[in-house]
């Protein structure tokens, strides 16, 4: 069983995901956001959405898309976190961020986002990191704000009716764009 103790970053391996990682990463993302297992951490969306957060096709698409990476973080050969990085015009997009629920709240997420920002800046010359967060996730937005992200007020609708992204449990879901300067 996972514990909240996070090893020093030297015990973590950061690498790009491969097709062989798809099933393990789907399980990781699902465990962090959906169902009862997600309630062990604080990133759960179980009160907002049912159904899947992602699927093998979605994870594979991120891994295979040009200008896209799925950064995988392992401890003892097992994925404990991941995030999507996508190269866009002058900025990088950050998404599909997941930390194993039993490891949340101990600094692993901070280490992952810092490494993602470093890689986007050094590998791609990205000047900004963009992400979208469900507006109802005020606790998560506050966490990103403490990491230097700012709310833009620019929102986009939740894809109601597309069960690939989950089954909404309320009618007011939307995404807000958050941005951080990487200089």
Coordinates of N, CA, C and O in Angstrom, one line a residue:
X1 N 0.8 -1.2 0.0 CA 0.0 0.0 0.0 C 0.9 1.2 0.0 O 1.9 1.3 0.7
X2 N 0.4 2.3 -0.7 CA 1.2 3.5 -0.7 C 1.1 4.2 0.6 O 0.1 4.1 1.3
X3 N 2.1 5.0 0.9 CA 2.0 5.9 2.1 C 2.2 7.3 1.6 O 2.7 7.5 0.5
X4 N 2.0 8.2 2.5 CA 2.2 9.6 2.1 C 3.6 10.0 2.1 O 4.0 11.1 1.5
X5 N 4.5 9.2 2.6 CA 5.9 9.5 2.6 C 6.5 9.5 1.1 O 6.3 8.5 0.5
X6 N 7.0 10.5 0.7 CA 7.6 10.6 -0.7 C 9.1 10.5 -0.6 O 9.7 11.3 0.2
X7 N 9.7 9.7 -1.3 CA 11.2 9.6 -1.3 C 11.8 10.8 -1.8 O 11.2 11.6 -2.5
X8 N 13.1 11.0 -1.5 CA 13.8 12.1 -2.2 C 13.7 12.0 -3.7 O 13.6 10.9 -4.2
X9 N 13.8 13.2 -4.4 CA 13.7 13.1 -5.8 C 14.7 12.2 -6.5 O 14.5 11.8 -7.6
X10 N 15.8 12.0 -5.8 CA 16.8 11.1 -6.4 C 16.3 9.6 -6.5 O 16.8 8.8 -7.3
X11 N 15.2 9.3 -5.8 CA 14.6 8.0 -5.8 C 13.6 7.9 -6.9 O 13.0 6.8 -7.1
X12 N 13.3 9.0 -7.6 CA 12.3 9.0 -8.6 C 13.0 9.0 -10.0 O 14.0 9.6 -10.2
X13 N 12.3 8.3 -10.9 CA 12.8 8.3 -12.3 C 11.8 9.0 -13.2 O 10.6 8.6 -13.2
X14 N 12.2 10.0 -13.9 CA 11.4 10.7 -14.8 C 11.7 10.3 -16.2 O 12.9 10.3 -16.6
X15 N 10.7 9.8 -17.0 CA 11.0 9.4 -18.4 C 9.7 9.5 -19.2 O 8.6 9.7 -18.7
X16 N 9.9 9.5 -20.5 CA 8.7 9.6 -21.4 C 8.1 8.2 -21.4 O 8.7 7.2 -21.5
X17 N 6.7 8.2 -21.4 CA 6.0 7.0 -21.5 C 6.1 6.4 -22.9 O 6.4 7.0 -23.9
X18 N 6.0 5.0 -22.9 CA 6.0 4.3 -24.2 C 4.6 3.5 -24.3 O 3.8 3.5 -23.3
X19 N 4.4 2.9 -25.4 CA 3.2 2.1 -25.6 C 3.0 1.1 -24.5 O 1.9 0.7 -24.1
X20 N 4.1 0.5 -24.0 CA 4.1 -0.5 -23.0 C 3.5 0.0 -21.6 O 3.1 -0.8 -20.8
X21 N 3.5 1.3 -21.5 CA 3.0 1.9 -20.2 C 1.5 2.3 -20.2 O 1.0 2.7 -19.2
X22 N 0.9 2.1 -21.3 CA -0.5 2.6 -21.5 C -1.4 2.1 -20.4 O -2.1 2.9 -19.7
X23 N -1.5 0.8 -20.1 CA -2.5 0.2 -19.1 C -2.1 0.7 -17.7 O -3.0 1.1 -17.0
X24 N -0.9 0.8 -17.4 CA -0.5 1.2 -16.0 C -0.8 2.7 -15.8 O -1.2 3.1 -14.8
X25 N -0.7 3.5 -16.9 CA -1.0 5.0 -16.8 C -2.5 5.2 -16.8 O -2.9 6.1 -16.0
X26 N -3.3 4.4 -17.5 CA -4.7 4.6 -17.4 C -5.1 4.3 -16.0 O -5.9 5.0 -15.4
X27 N -4.6 3.2 -15.4 CA -5.0 2.9 -14.0 C -4.6 4.0 -13.0 O -5.3 4.3 -12.1
X28 N -3.4 4.5 -13.2 CA -2.9 5.6 -12.4 C -3.8 6.8 -12.4 O -4.3 7.4 -11.4
X29 N -4.1 7.3 -13.6 CA -5.0 8.5 -13.8 C -6.4 8.2 -13.2 O -7.0 9.0 -12.5
X30 N -6.9 7.0 -13.5 CA -8.3 6.7 -13.0 C -8.3 6.7 -11.5 O -9.2 7.2 -10.8
X31 N -7.2 6.1 -10.9 CA -7.1 6.0 -9.4 C -7.1 7.4 -8.8 O -7.5 7.6 -7.6
X32 N -6.5 8.4 -9.4 CA -6.3 9.7 -8.9 C -7.6 10.6 -9.0 O -7.7 11.5 -8.2
X33 N -8.5 10.2 -9.9 CA -9.6 11.1 -10.2 C -11.0 10.5 -10.0 O -12.0 11.2 -9.8
X34 N -11.1 9.2 -10.2 CA -12.5 8.7 -10.2 C -12.6 7.5 -9.3 O -11.7 6.8 -9.0
X35 N -13.9 7.3 -8.8 CA -14.2 6.2 -8.0 C -13.7 6.3 -6.6 O -13.1 7.3 -6.2
X36 N -14.0 5.3 -5.8 CA -13.7 5.4 -4.4 C -12.2 5.4 -4.1 O -11.8 6.0 -3.1
X37 N -11.4 4.8 -4.9 CA -9.9 4.8 -4.7 C -9.4 6.3 -4.8 O -8.5 6.6 -4.1
X38 N -10.0 7.1 -5.6 CA -9.6 8.5 -5.7 C -9.8 9.3 -4.4 O -9.1 10.3 -4.2
X39 N -10.7 8.8 -3.6 CA -11.0 9.6 -2.3 C -9.9 9.5 -1.3 O -9.9 10.2 -0.3
X40 N -8.9 8.6 -1.5 CA -7.8 8.5 -0.6 C -6.9 9.7 -0.8 O -6.1 10.0 0.1
X41 N -7.0 10.4 -1.9 CA -6.2 11.6 -2.1 C -7.1 12.8 -2.2 O -8.3 12.7 -1.9
X42 N -6.6 14.0 -2.5 CA -7.4 15.2 -2.5 C -7.7 15.6 -3.9 O -8.4 16.6 -4.1
X43 N -7.3 14.9 -4.9 CA -7.5 15.4 -6.3 C -8.8 14.7 -6.9 O -9.1 14.9 -8.1
X44 N -9.5 14.0 -6.1 CA -10.7 13.3 -6.6 C -11.7 14.3 -7.3 O -11.9 15.4 -6.9
X45 N -12.3 13.8 -8.4 CA -13.4 14.4 -9.1 C -14.7 13.6 -8.9 O -15.6 13.8 -9.6
X46 N -14.6 12.6 -8.0 CA -15.7 11.7 -7.9 C -17.1 12.3 -7.5 O -18.1 11.8 -7.8
X47 N -17.0 13.5 -6.9 CA -18.3 14.2 -6.6 C -18.8 15.1 -7.8 O -19.9 15.6 -7.7
X48 N -17.9 15.2 -8.8 CA -18.3 16.0 -10.0 C -18.6 15.1 -11.2 O -19.5 15.5 -12.0
X49 N -17.9 14.0 -11.3 CA -18.0 13.2 -12.5 C -17.9 11.7 -12.1 O -17.2 11.3 -11.3
X50 N -18.7 10.9 -12.9 CA -18.6 9.5 -12.8 C -18.0 9.0 -14.1 O -17.8 9.8 -15.0
X51 N -17.8 7.7 -14.2 CA -17.3 7.2 -15.5 C -15.8 7.4 -15.6 O -15.1 7.6 -14.6
X52 N -15.2 7.3 -16.7 CA -13.8 7.3 -16.9 C -13.2 8.7 -17.0 O -13.9 9.6 -17.3
X53 N -12.0 8.8 -16.6 CA -11.2 10.1 -16.8 C -10.4 10.0 -18.1 O -10.2 11.0 -18.8
X54 N -10.0 8.8 -18.4 CA -9.3 8.6 -19.7 C -9.4 7.1 -20.1 O -10.1 6.4 -19.4
X55 N -8.9 6.8 -21.2 CA -8.9 5.4 -21.6 C -7.6 5.1 -22.4 O -6.8 6.0 -22.6
X56 N -7.4 3.8 -22.7 CA -6.1 3.5 -23.4 C -5.9 4.2 -24.7 O -4.8 4.7 -25.0
X57 N -7.0 4.5 -25.5 CA -6.8 5.2 -26.7 C -6.4 6.7 -26.4 O -5.5 7.2 -27.2
X58 N -6.9 7.3 -25.4 CA -6.5 8.7 -25.1 C -5.1 8.8 -24.6 O -4.4 9.7 -25.0
X59 N -4.7 7.8 -23.8 CA -3.3 7.8 -23.3 C -2.3 7.5 -24.5 O -1.3 8.2 -24.7
X60 N -2.7 6.6 -25.3 CA -1.8 6.2 -26.5 C -1.7 7.4 -27.4 O -0.6 7.7 -28.0
X61 N -2.8 8.2 -27.6 CA -2.8 9.4 -28.5 C -1.8 10.4 -27.9 O -1.1 11.0 -28.7
X62 N -1.8 10.6 -26.6 CA -0.8 11.6 -26.1 C 0.6 11.1 -26.3 O 1.5 11.9 -26.6
X63 N 0.9 9.8 -26.1 CA 2.2 9.3 -26.3 C 2.7 9.4 -27.7 O 3.8 9.7 -27.9
X64 N 1.8 9.2 -28.7 CA 2.2 9.1 -30.1 C 2.1 10.4 -30.8 O 2.7 10.6 -31.9
X65 N 1.4 11.4 -30.3 CA 1.2 12.7 -31.0 C 2.5 13.4 -31.2 O 3.3 13.6 -30.3
X66 N 2.7 14.0 -32.4 CA 3.9 14.8 -32.6 C 3.8 16.0 -31.6 O 2.8 16.6 -31.4
X67 N 5.0 16.4 -31.0 CA 5.0 17.6 -30.1 C 4.3 17.3 -28.8 O 4.0 18.2 -28.1
X68 N 4.1 16.0 -28.5 CA 3.5 15.7 -27.2 C 4.3 14.6 -26.5 O 5.0 13.8 -27.1
X69 N 4.3 14.7 -25.2 CA 5.0 13.7 -24.3 C 4.1 13.4 -23.1 O 3.3 14.3 -22.7
X70 N 4.2 12.2 -22.6 CA 3.5 11.8 -21.4 C 4.7 11.5 -20.4 O 5.2 10.4 -20.5
X71 N 5.0 12.5 -19.6 CA 6.1 12.3 -18.6 C 5.6 11.4 -17.5 O 4.6 11.6 -16.9
X72 N 6.4 10.3 -17.3 CA 6.0 9.3 -16.4 C 7.0 9.3 -15.2 O 8.2 9.4 -15.5
X73 N 6.6 9.2 -14.0 CA 7.4 9.3 -12.8 C 7.3 7.9 -12.1 O 6.2 7.5 -11.8
X74 N 8.4 7.3 -11.9 CA 8.4 6.0 -11.3 C 9.2 6.0 -10.0 O 10.2 6.7 -9.9
X75 N 8.8 5.1 -9.2 CA 9.6 4.7 -8.0 C 9.6 3.2 -7.9 O 8.5 2.6 -8.0
X76 N 10.7 2.6 -7.8 CA 10.9 1.2 -7.7 C 10.2 0.5 -8.9 O 9.6 -0.5 -8.8
X77 N 10.3 1.1 -10.1 CA 9.8 0.6 -11.3 C 8.3 0.7 -11.5 O 7.8 0.1 -12.5
X78 N 7.6 1.4 -10.6 CA 6.2 1.5 -10.7 C 5.8 2.9 -10.9 O 6.3 3.8 -10.2
X79 N 4.9 3.2 -11.8 CA 4.4 4.6 -12.0 C 3.7 5.2 -10.8 O 2.8 4.5 -10.2
X80 N 4.2 6.3 -10.3 CA 3.6 7.0 -9.2 C 3.0 8.3 -9.5 O 2.2 8.9 -8.8
X81 N 3.3 8.8 -10.7 CA 2.8 10.1 -11.2 C 3.0 10.2 -12.7 O 3.8 9.5 -13.3
X82 N 2.2 11.1 -13.3 CA 2.4 11.4 -14.8 C 1.9 12.7 -15.1 O 1.1 13.3 -14.3
X83 N 2.3 13.3 -16.2 CA 1.7 14.5 -16.8 C 1.9 14.6 -18.3 O 2.9 14.1 -18.8
X84 N 1.0 15.2 -19.0 CA 1.1 15.4 -20.4 C 1.8 16.8 -20.6 O 1.5 17.7 -19.9
X85 N 2.7 16.8 -21.5 CA 3.3 18.0 -22.0 C 3.1 18.1 -23.5 O 3.4 17.1 -24.2
X86 N 2.5 19.2 -24.0 CA 2.3 19.3 -25.4 C 2.9 20.7 -25.9 O 2.6 21.7 -25.3
X87 N 3.7 20.6 -26.9 CA 4.3 21.8 -27.5 C 3.2 22.6 -28.3 O 2.7 22.0 -29.2
X88 N 3.0 23.8 -28.0 CA 2.1 24.7 -28.8 C 2.8 26.0 -29.2 O 4.0 26.2 -28.8
X89 N 2.2 26.9 -29.8 CA 2.8 28.1 -30.3 C 3.3 28.9 -29.1 O 2.6 29.6 -28.4
X90 N 4.6 28.9 -28.9 CA 5.3 29.7 -27.9 C 5.0 29.2 -26.4 O 5.5 29.9 -25.5
X91 N 4.2 28.2 -26.2 CA 3.9 27.8 -24.9 C 3.8 26.3 -24.9 O 3.8 25.6 -25.9
X92 N 3.8 25.7 -23.7 CA 3.5 24.3 -23.5 C 2.2 24.1 -22.8 O 1.8 25.0 -22.0
X93 N 1.5 23.1 -23.1 CA 0.2 22.7 -22.4 C 0.5 21.6 -21.5 O 1.2 20.6 -21.8
X94 N 0.0 21.7 -20.2 CA 0.2 20.7 -19.2 C -1.2 20.1 -18.9 O -2.1 20.8 -18.6
X95 N -1.2 18.8 -18.9 CA -2.5 18.1 -18.7 C -2.3 16.7 -18.2 O -1.1 16.2 -18.0
X96 N -3.3 15.9 -18.0 CA -3.3 14.5 -17.6 C -2.4 14.3 -16.4 O -1.7 13.3 -16.3
X97 N -2.4 15.3 -15.5 CA -1.6 15.3 -14.3 C -2.2 14.3 -13.3 O -3.4 14.5 -12.9
X98 N -1.5 13.3 -12.8 CA -2.0 12.4 -11.8 C -0.9 12.0 -10.9 O 0.3 11.8 -11.3
X99 N -1.2 11.9 -9.6 CA -0.3 11.4 -8.6 C -1.1 10.3 -7.8 O -2.3 10.5 -7.5
X100 N -0.5 9.2 -7.6 CA -1.1 8.1 -6.9 C -1.7 8.6 -5.6 O -1.0 9.3 -4.9
X101 N -3.0 8.3 -5.3 CA -3.7 8.9 -4.2 C -3.0 8.8 -2.9 O -2.9 9.8 -2.1
X102 N -2.4 7.7 -2.6 CA -1.8 7.5 -1.3 C -0.5 8.3 -1.1 O 0.1 8.4 0.0
X103 N 0.0 8.9 -2.2 CA 1.2 9.7 -2.2 C 0.9 11.2 -2.3 O 1.9 12.0 -2.3
X104 N -0.3 11.5 -2.4 CA -0.7 13.0 -2.5 C -0.5 13.7 -1.2 O -0.6 13.1 -0.1
X105 N -0.1 14.9 -1.3 CA 0.0 15.8 -0.1 C 1.4 15.7 0.5 O 1.6 16.3 1.6
X106 N 2.4 15.1 -0.1 CA 3.7 15.0 0.5 C 4.8 15.6 -0.4 O 6.0 15.3 -0.2
X107 N 4.5 16.3 -1.4 CA 5.4 17.0 -2.2 C 5.7 16.4 -3.6 O 6.5 17.0 -4.4
X108 N 5.2 15.2 -3.9 CA 5.5 14.6 -5.1 C 4.9 15.4 -6.3 O 5.6 15.6 -7.3
X109 N 3.7 15.9 -6.2 CA 3.1 16.7 -7.2 C 3.9 18.0 -7.5 O 4.1 18.4 -8.7
X110 N 4.4 18.6 -6.4 CA 5.3 19.8 -6.6 C 6.5 19.5 -7.4 O 6.9 20.2 -8.3
X111 N 7.1 18.3 -7.1 CA 8.3 17.9 -7.8 C 8.0 17.6 -9.3 O 8.8 18.0 -10.2
X112 N 6.9 17.0 -9.6 CA 6.5 16.7 -10.9 C 6.2 17.9 -11.7 O 6.7 18.1 -12.9
X113 N 5.5 18.8 -11.2 CA 5.2 20.0 -12.0 C 6.4 20.9 -12.2 O 6.6 21.4 -13.3
X114 N 7.3 20.9 -11.2 CA 8.6 21.7 -11.4 C 9.4 21.1 -12.5 O 10.0 21.8 -13.3
X115 N 9.5 19.7 -12.5 CA 10.3 19.1 -13.6 C 9.6 19.3 -15.0 O 10.3 19.5 -16.0
X116 N 8.3 19.2 -15.0 CA 7.6 19.4 -16.3 C 7.8 20.8 -16.8 O 8.1 21.0 -18.0
X117 N 7.8 21.8 -15.9 CA 8.1 23.2 -16.3 C 9.5 23.3 -16.8 O 9.8 24.0 -17.8
X118 N 10.5 22.7 -16.1 CA 11.9 22.7 -16.5 C 12.1 22.1 -17.9 O 12.7 22.7 -18.7
X119 N 11.5 21.0 -18.1 CA 11.6 20.3 -19.4 C 11.0 21.1 -20.5 O 11.5 21.2 -21.6
X120 N 9.8 21.7 -20.3 CA 9.2 22.5 -21.3 C 10.0 23.7 -21.7 O 10.1 24.1 -22.8
X121 N 10.6 24.3 -20.7 CA 11.5 25.5 -20.9 C 12.8 25.1 -21.6 O 13.2 25.7 -22.6
X122 N 13.4 24.0 -21.1 CA 14.8 23.7 -21.7 C 14.7 23.0 -23.0 O 15.4 23.2 -23.9
X123 N 13.7 22.0 -23.2 CA 13.6 21.2 -24.4 C 12.9 22.0 -25.5 O 13.3 21.8 -26.7
X124 N 11.9 22.8 -25.2 CA 11.2 23.5 -26.2 C 11.3 25.0 -26.3 O 10.8 25.7 -27.1
X125 N 11.9 25.6 -25.2 CA 12.0 27.0 -25.2 C 10.7 27.7 -24.8 O 10.5 28.8 -25.1
X126 N 9.8 26.9 -24.2 CA 8.5 27.4 -23.9 C 8.6 28.6 -22.9 O 9.3 28.5 -21.9
X127 N 7.9 29.6 -23.1 CA 7.9 30.8 -22.3 C 6.8 30.8 -21.3 O 6.8 31.5 -20.2
X128 N 5.7 30.0 -21.6 CA 4.6 29.9 -20.7 C 4.1 28.4 -20.6 O 4.3 27.7 -21.6
X129 N 3.5 28.1 -19.5 CA 2.8 26.8 -19.4 C 1.3 27.1 -19.3 O 0.9 28.0 -18.5
X130 N 0.5 26.5 -20.0 CA -1.0 26.6 -20.0 C -1.6 25.3 -19.5 O -1.1 24.2 -19.8
X131 N -2.7 25.4 -18.8 CA -3.5 24.3 -18.4 C -4.9 24.7 -18.3 O -5.2 25.9 -18.2
X132 N -5.8 23.7 -18.3 CA -7.2 24.0 -18.0 C -7.6 23.1 -16.8 O -7.2 22.0 -16.7
X133 N -8.4 23.7 -16.0 CA -8.9 23.1 -14.7 C -10.4 23.3 -14.6 O -10.9 24.4 -14.9
X134 N -11.1 22.3 -14.1 CA -12.6 22.5 -13.9 C -12.8 23.6 -12.9 O -12.2 23.5 -11.8
X135 N -13.6 24.6 -13.2 CA -13.8 25.7 -12.4 C -14.3 25.4 -11.0 O -14.0 26.1 -10.0
X136 N -15.0 24.3 -10.9 CA -15.6 23.9 -9.5 C -14.5 23.4 -8.6 O -14.7 23.2 -7.4
X137 N -13.3 23.1 -9.1 CA -12.1 22.6 -8.4 C -11.3 23.7 -7.7 O -10.1 23.9 -8.0
X138 N -12.0 24.5 -6.9 CA -11.3 25.7 -6.3 C -10.1 25.3 -5.5 O -9.1 26.0 -5.5
X139 N -10.1 24.1 -4.8 CA -8.9 23.7 -4.0 C -7.7 23.4 -4.9 O -6.6 23.7 -4.6
X140 N -8.0 22.8 -6.1 CA -7.0 22.5 -7.0 C -6.4 23.8 -7.7 O -5.2 23.9 -7.9
X141 N -7.3 24.7 -8.1 CA -6.9 25.9 -8.6 C -6.0 26.7 -7.6 O -5.0 27.3 -8.0
X142 N -6.4 26.7 -6.4 CA -5.6 27.4 -5.3 C -4.2 26.7 -5.3 O -3.2 27.4 -5.1
X143 N -4.1 25.4 -5.4 CA -2.8 24.7 -5.4 C -2.0 25.2 -6.5 O -0.8 25.5 -6.3
X144 N -2.6 25.3 -7.7 CA -1.8 25.8 -8.9 C -1.4 27.3 -8.7 O -0.3 27.7 -9.1
X145 N -2.3 28.1 -8.1 CA -1.9 29.5 -7.9 C -0.7 29.6 -6.9 O 0.2 30.4 -7.2
X146 N -0.6 28.7 -6.0 CA 0.5 28.7 -5.1 C 1.8 28.3 -5.8 O 2.9 28.6 -5.3
X147 N 1.7 27.6 -6.9 CA 2.8 27.3 -7.8 C 3.1 28.3 -8.8 O 3.9 28.1 -9.7
X148 N 2.4 29.5 -8.8 CA 2.7 30.6 -9.7 C 1.8 30.7 -10.9 O 1.9 31.6 -11.7
X149 N 0.7 29.8 -11.0 CA -0.2 29.9 -12.1 C -1.2 31.0 -11.8 O -1.6 31.2 -10.6
X150 N -1.7 31.7 -12.8 CA -2.7 32.7 -12.6 C -4.0 32.4 -13.4 O -3.9 31.8 -14.5
X151 N -5.1 32.7 -12.8 CA -6.4 32.5 -13.5 C -6.5 33.6 -14.5 O -6.1 34.7 -14.4
X152 N -7.1 33.2 -15.7 CA -7.2 34.1 -16.8 C -8.7 34.6 -16.9 O -8.9 35.6 -17.6
X153 N -9.6 33.8 -16.3 CA -11.0 34.2 -16.5 C -11.6 33.6 -17.8 O -12.8 33.7 -18.1
X154 N -10.7 33.1 -18.7 CA -11.1 32.5 -19.9 C -11.6 31.1 -19.7 O -10.8 30.2 -19.3
X155 N -12.8 30.8 -20.0 CA -13.4 29.5 -19.8 C -13.8 28.8 -21.1 O -14.0 29.5 -22.1
X156 N -13.9 27.5 -21.0 CA -14.4 26.7 -22.2 C -15.4 25.7 -21.6 O -15.3 25.3 -20.4
X157 N -16.4 25.3 -22.4 CA -17.4 24.4 -21.8 C -16.9 23.0 -21.6 O -16.0 22.5 -22.3
X158 N -17.4 22.3 -20.6 CA -17.2 20.9 -20.4 C -17.8 20.2 -21.6 O -18.9 20.5 -22.0
X159 N -17.2 19.1 -22.1 CA -17.8 18.3 -23.2 C -19.0 17.4 -22.8 O -18.8 16.2 -22.8
X160 N -20.1 18.0 -22.3 CA -21.2 17.2 -21.9 C -21.6 16.3 -23.1 O -21.6 16.7 -24.3
X161 N -22.0 15.1 -22.8 CA -22.4 14.2 -23.8 C -21.3 13.3 -24.4 O -21.6 12.3 -25.1
X162 N -20.1 13.7 -24.1 CA -18.9 12.9 -24.5 C -18.4 12.1 -23.3 O -17.6 12.6 -22.5
X163 N -18.8 10.9 -23.2 CA -18.5 10.1 -22.0 C -17.0 9.7 -21.9 O -16.6 9.1 -20.9
X164 N -16.2 10.0 -22.9 CA -14.8 9.7 -22.8 C -14.2 10.6 -21.7 O -13.1 10.2 -21.2
X165 N -14.8 11.7 -21.4 CA -14.3 12.6 -20.4 C -15.1 12.4 -19.0 O -14.8 13.2 -18.1
X166 N -16.0 11.5 -18.9 CA -16.8 11.3 -17.7 C -18.2 11.7 -17.9 O -18.6 12.3 -18.9
X167 N -19.0 11.3 -16.9 CA -20.4 11.6 -16.9 C -20.7 12.6 -15.8 O -20.5 12.3 -14.6
X168 N -21.0 13.9 -16.2 CA -21.1 14.9 -15.2 C -22.3 14.7 -14.2 O -23.3 14.2 -14.6
X169 N -22.0 15.0 -13.0 CA -23.0 14.9 -11.9 C -23.7 16.2 -11.6 O -24.5 16.3 -10.7
X170 N -23.3 17.3 -12.3 CA -23.9 18.6 -12.1 C -23.8 19.4 -13.4 O -23.0 19.1 -14.3
X171 N -24.7 20.3 -13.6 CA -24.9 21.0 -14.9 C -24.0 22.2 -15.1 O -24.0 22.8 -16.2
X172 N -23.1 22.6 -14.2 CA -22.4 23.8 -14.3 C -20.9 23.7 -14.5 O -20.1 24.6 -14.2
X173 N -20.4 22.6 -15.1 CA -19.0 22.3 -15.2 C -18.5 23.1 -16.4 O -19.1 23.1 -17.5
X174 N -17.3 23.7 -16.2 CA -16.5 24.4 -17.3 C -15.1 24.3 -16.9 O -14.7 24.0 -15.8
X175 N -14.2 24.6 -17.9 CA -12.8 24.7 -17.7 C -12.3 26.1 -17.7 O -12.8 26.9 -18.5
X176 N -11.3 26.4 -16.8 CA -10.7 27.8 -16.9 C -9.2 27.6 -17.3 O -8.6 26.7 -16.8
X177 N -8.8 28.5 -18.1 CA -7.4 28.5 -18.5 C -6.5 29.1 -17.4 O -6.8 30.2 -17.0
X178 N -5.5 28.4 -17.0 CA -4.5 28.9 -16.0 C -3.2 29.0 -16.8 O -2.9 28.2 -17.6
X179 N -2.4 30.1 -16.5 CA -1.1 30.3 -17.2 C 0.0 30.7 -16.2 O -0.3 31.4 -15.2
X180 N 1.2 30.2 -16.5 CA 2.4 30.6 -15.7 C 3.5 30.9 -16.7 O 3.8 30.2 -17.6
X181 N 4.1 32.1 -16.4 CA 5.4 32.5 -17.1 C 6.5 31.5 -16.6 O 6.6 31.3 -15.5
X182 N 7.3 31.0 -17.6 CA 8.4 30.1 -17.3 C 9.7 30.8 -17.3 O 10.7 30.1 -17.1
X183 N 9.8 32.1 -17.5 CA 11.1 32.7 -17.5 C 11.7 32.7 -16.1 O 11.2 32.9 -15.1

